[in-house]
XYZ file of C-alpha atoms in Angstrom:
288
model
C -25.497 26.890 -35.702
C -22.456 25.072 -34.213
C -23.254 22.427 -31.679
C -21.804 23.063 -28.167
C -18.998 20.747 -27.117
C -19.522 18.306 -24.190
C -16.889 20.229 -22.202
C -18.713 23.553 -22.572
C -22.002 22.075 -21.337
C -20.418 20.365 -18.317
C -21.017 16.837 -19.641
C -18.462 14.123 -18.891
C -15.946 13.067 -21.509
C -16.936 10.099 -23.683
C -15.992 6.748 -22.178
C -13.882 5.669 -25.211
C -11.825 8.858 -24.855
C -11.277 8.215 -21.142
C -10.384 4.567 -21.753
C -7.706 5.544 -24.286
C -6.614 8.900 -22.902
C -5.824 7.912 -19.311
C -3.404 5.061 -20.200
C -1.788 7.216 -22.890
C -1.262 10.023 -20.386
C 0.460 7.574 -18.078
C 2.694 6.239 -20.860
C 3.664 9.781 -21.894
C 4.483 10.652 -18.281
C 6.799 7.643 -17.961
C 8.380 8.377 -21.372
C 9.083 11.949 -20.256
C 11.048 10.735 -17.238
C 12.908 8.138 -19.295
C 14.000 10.740 -21.840
C 14.774 13.478 -19.340
C 16.538 11.191 -16.892
C 14.759 10.274 -13.663
C 15.718 12.676 -10.811
C 16.594 9.991 -8.235
C 18.508 12.133 -5.750
C 16.037 14.982 -6.024
C 13.047 12.685 -5.472
C 14.668 11.111 -2.391
C 15.502 14.529 -0.951
C 11.960 15.802 -1.523
C 10.399 12.766 0.171
C 12.784 13.003 3.123
C 12.115 16.727 3.527
C 8.334 16.268 3.412
C 8.351 13.435 5.976
C 10.556 15.347 8.390
C 8.532 18.546 8.014
C 5.113 16.918 8.354
C 5.772 14.042 10.753
C 9.216 14.522 12.283
C 10.561 11.337 10.626
C 14.174 11.590 9.452
C 15.312 9.387 6.550
C 18.963 8.365 6.177
C 19.796 6.943 2.738
C 22.584 4.659 1.654
C 23.338 4.275 -2.049
C 20.605 5.754 -4.262
C 20.142 4.708 -7.868
C 17.733 3.497 -10.550
C 15.652 0.319 -10.420
C 14.099 -1.264 -13.509
C 10.393 -2.081 -13.209
C 7.699 -2.771 -15.779
C 5.523 -0.188 -14.009
C 8.021 2.600 -14.696
C 11.325 4.137 -13.584
C 12.016 4.019 -9.859
C 14.507 5.280 -7.305
C 16.027 2.702 -4.968
C 17.994 3.149 -1.737
C 20.163 0.428 -0.164
C 19.989 0.585 2.835
C 17.573 3.060 4.464
C 17.047 4.029 8.107
C 14.020 5.916 9.402
C 14.510 7.755 12.705
C 11.182 8.310 14.453
C 10.301 11.390 16.553
C 10.683 9.367 19.788
C 14.299 8.496 18.886
C 13.659 4.903 17.805
C 14.896 3.741 14.397
C 13.664 1.367 11.685
C 16.286 -0.178 9.402
C 15.526 -1.553 5.922
C 17.771 -3.402 3.497
C 16.035 -1.803 0.512
C 13.527 0.960 -0.162
C 12.023 1.736 -3.565
C 9.894 4.683 -4.714
C 8.275 5.407 -8.077
C 5.334 7.356 -9.414
C 2.141 5.426 -8.708
C -0.212 4.524 -11.539
C -3.078 6.529 -10.068
C -5.826 8.755 -11.472
C -5.093 11.166 -8.612
C -2.308 12.712 -10.735
C -4.928 13.980 -13.193
C -6.533 16.090 -10.442
C -3.242 17.370 -9.041
C -2.829 14.911 -6.142
C 0.683 13.369 -6.021
C 0.864 9.616 -5.415
C 3.926 7.412 -4.992
C 4.333 3.656 -4.963
C 6.585 2.641 -2.042
C 8.262 -0.686 -1.215
C 10.492 -1.529 1.764
C 12.162 -4.823 2.699
C 14.187 -5.832 5.733
C 14.797 -8.468 8.367
C 11.583 -7.438 10.174
C 9.370 -7.919 7.076
C 8.255 -6.029 3.987
C 5.621 -3.471 3.032
C 4.290 -2.017 -0.206
C 1.566 0.430 -1.095
C 0.575 3.884 -2.300
C 1.520 7.051 -0.432
C -0.420 10.170 -1.396
C -0.896 13.657 -0.016
C -3.092 16.629 -0.749
C -3.590 18.416 2.558
C -3.660 15.035 4.333
C -1.223 12.136 4.023
C -2.657 8.690 3.301
C -1.230 5.185 2.981
C -2.942 2.210 1.374
C -0.955 -0.976 1.234
C 0.050 -4.284 2.740
C 2.560 -5.635 5.252
C 3.987 -9.130 4.810
C 5.810 -11.466 7.168
C 6.459 -8.785 9.780
C 7.372 -9.498 13.400
C 4.433 -8.503 15.564
C 6.615 -8.179 18.686
C 8.913 -5.510 17.184
C 8.391 -1.806 16.451
C 6.536 -0.113 15.030
C 3.863 -2.847 15.168
C 4.458 -3.617 18.842
C 4.061 0.110 19.594
C 0.508 -0.050 18.204
C -0.440 -2.655 20.852
C -0.295 -0.788 24.166
C -2.090 -3.613 25.999
C -0.737 -7.161 26.108
C 1.845 -8.632 23.752
C 1.488 -10.342 20.401
C 4.168 -12.618 18.944
C 4.165 -14.187 15.475
C 4.507 -13.548 11.732
C 2.042 -10.846 10.653
C 0.399 -10.040 7.321
C -1.903 -7.012 7.133
C -3.864 -4.747 4.828
C -3.938 -1.095 5.925
C -5.767 2.036 4.822
C -4.659 5.006 6.928
C -4.701 8.779 6.672
C -3.899 11.696 8.924
C -7.101 13.314 10.176
C -7.882 16.108 12.628
C -7.445 13.763 15.601
C -4.440 11.851 14.236
C -4.405 8.583 12.333
C -7.712 7.334 10.938
C -8.560 4.215 8.964
C -8.507 0.464 9.474
C -6.260 -2.584 9.469
C -7.111 -6.206 8.666
C -4.464 -8.614 9.928
C -3.479 -12.261 10.233
C -0.780 -13.550 12.595
C 0.617 -17.062 12.169
C 2.247 -19.452 14.646
C 2.392 -17.146 17.642
C 1.218 -16.327 21.141
C -1.107 -13.747 22.703
C -0.177 -12.510 26.179
C -2.908 -10.875 28.281
C -2.276 -8.814 31.439
C -1.759 -10.865 34.630
C -1.697 -14.204 32.776
C 1.457 -16.141 33.683
C 1.276 -18.180 30.446
C 0.677 -16.669 26.952
C -2.100 -18.193 24.836
C -0.604 -20.093 21.859
C -2.314 -20.113 18.459
C -1.831 -21.446 14.950
C -3.603 -18.445 13.408
C -5.073 -15.203 14.723
C -7.154 -12.828 12.579
C -8.686 -9.458 13.345
C -9.906 -6.064 12.215
C -8.970 -2.794 13.932
C -10.699 0.539 13.284
C -8.439 3.508 13.992
C -9.649 7.000 14.874
C -13.073 8.427 15.582
C -14.066 8.544 19.246
C -11.333 6.040 20.173
C -7.610 5.655 19.621
C -8.357 2.171 18.255
C -11.331 -0.197 18.257
C -10.902 -3.946 17.957
C -13.886 -4.739 15.759
C -13.150 -8.465 15.737
C -10.486 -10.926 16.781
C -10.405 -14.711 16.480
C -7.669 -17.212 17.188
C -7.312 -20.973 17.325
C -4.555 -23.289 18.506
C -3.844 -26.634 20.102
C -4.407 -25.468 23.706
C -6.690 -22.432 23.366
C -9.115 -20.701 21.031
C -11.241 -17.621 21.369
C -12.561 -14.301 20.130
C -12.593 -10.742 21.366
C -13.677 -7.123 20.895
C -12.951 -3.837 22.632
C -11.384 -0.413 22.315
C -8.767 2.001 23.601
C -10.303 5.403 24.329
C -8.682 8.782 23.817
C -6.413 10.490 26.334
C -3.160 12.432 26.443
C -0.762 10.838 26.999
C -1.935 7.563 25.528
C -0.724 5.689 28.615
C -3.735 7.196 30.442
C -6.254 6.104 27.774
C -9.155 4.060 29.195
C -9.461 0.542 27.830
C -12.221 -2.053 27.685
C -11.868 -5.513 26.114
C -13.798 -8.776 26.337
C -12.449 -12.194 25.343
C -14.379 -15.464 25.100
C -11.954 -18.343 25.612
C -12.008 -22.124 25.199
C -9.103 -23.591 27.151
C -7.469 -26.965 27.531
C -6.777 -28.079 31.138
C -3.089 -27.128 30.907
C -4.025 -23.452 30.440
C -7.229 -23.367 32.473
C -5.382 -23.290 35.799
C -3.165 -20.378 34.711
C -6.249 -18.388 33.696
C -7.997 -19.181 36.988
C -4.906 -18.012 38.860
C -5.273 -14.611 37.162
C -8.754 -14.274 38.680
C -10.824 -15.288 35.646
C -13.585 -17.865 36.276
C -13.226 -20.979 34.104
C -15.966 -23.647 34.086
C -15.486 -27.400 33.952
C -15.558 -27.395 30.129
C -12.714 -24.860 29.985
C -14.919 -21.945 28.915
C -14.023 -18.501 30.248
C -14.845 -14.838 29.678
C -11.982 -12.445 30.397
C -12.536 -8.705 30.725
C -9.690 -6.190 30.627
C -10.227 -2.696 32.015
C -8.131 0.117 33.488
C -5.774 2.195 31.346
C -3.281 1.390 28.603
C -0.433 1.741 31.119
C -2.178 -0.174 33.920
C -4.519 -2.837 32.477
C -6.497 -5.061 34.854
C -7.919 -8.468 33.984
C -11.260 -9.477 35.503
């Protein structure tokens, strides 16, 4: 009597077959595009159409052509401008897109590797969609005081060179995910403080979505005149300017900054230790 195959009994494929088959499938996919000729213009048009339809983001391409990469054929645009739904624009010197080396293709989920570079920094990662759009990647040497990063900080102002790891997806209530970030050689401005707090390095983790617009899970910074840590969150409201906020910061201040913090109404002891609380709304924060 013939023995039933693993597939017919619902068993998983043998590991050796998976180990060989998945890379071979990827190589064959790349070879297909190399032989057929990679559809650069068509790929760019499809991406632009999907972004505008799903998120209202309009892409304006400059010259589009091939880019040689060891990971496979890619389409490259020089330059590229992204017009956001609010009318603002992001300009990049170069944008590159290719098929991502991802197992998601084997289950029918498209995935693209994306890279952008410009005066405001660079980003790279994997963009995928199957009902929801997700982004997993990194940002390098970006300016924290410029959009779109500055738009994500509705309270206070952050200045410096930012590196971050992000995992985001569109959920029922909007963006969901997290960001881990480091900002170098910058300043942190809090509401009502006449002098921003300088730092050599600031690190933090932000959780996005759930019962809050964003939750600051942790924040730490250190510099020559101030150091500290903080937590807090921005609640949900429409519009976001009316979202309730609640943050707490523990600060260690040198005398030069202690007086400025006292002037904002925050008690500072003789050792320069202070606890600042920020309440109110995103549009009207109050320091206590």
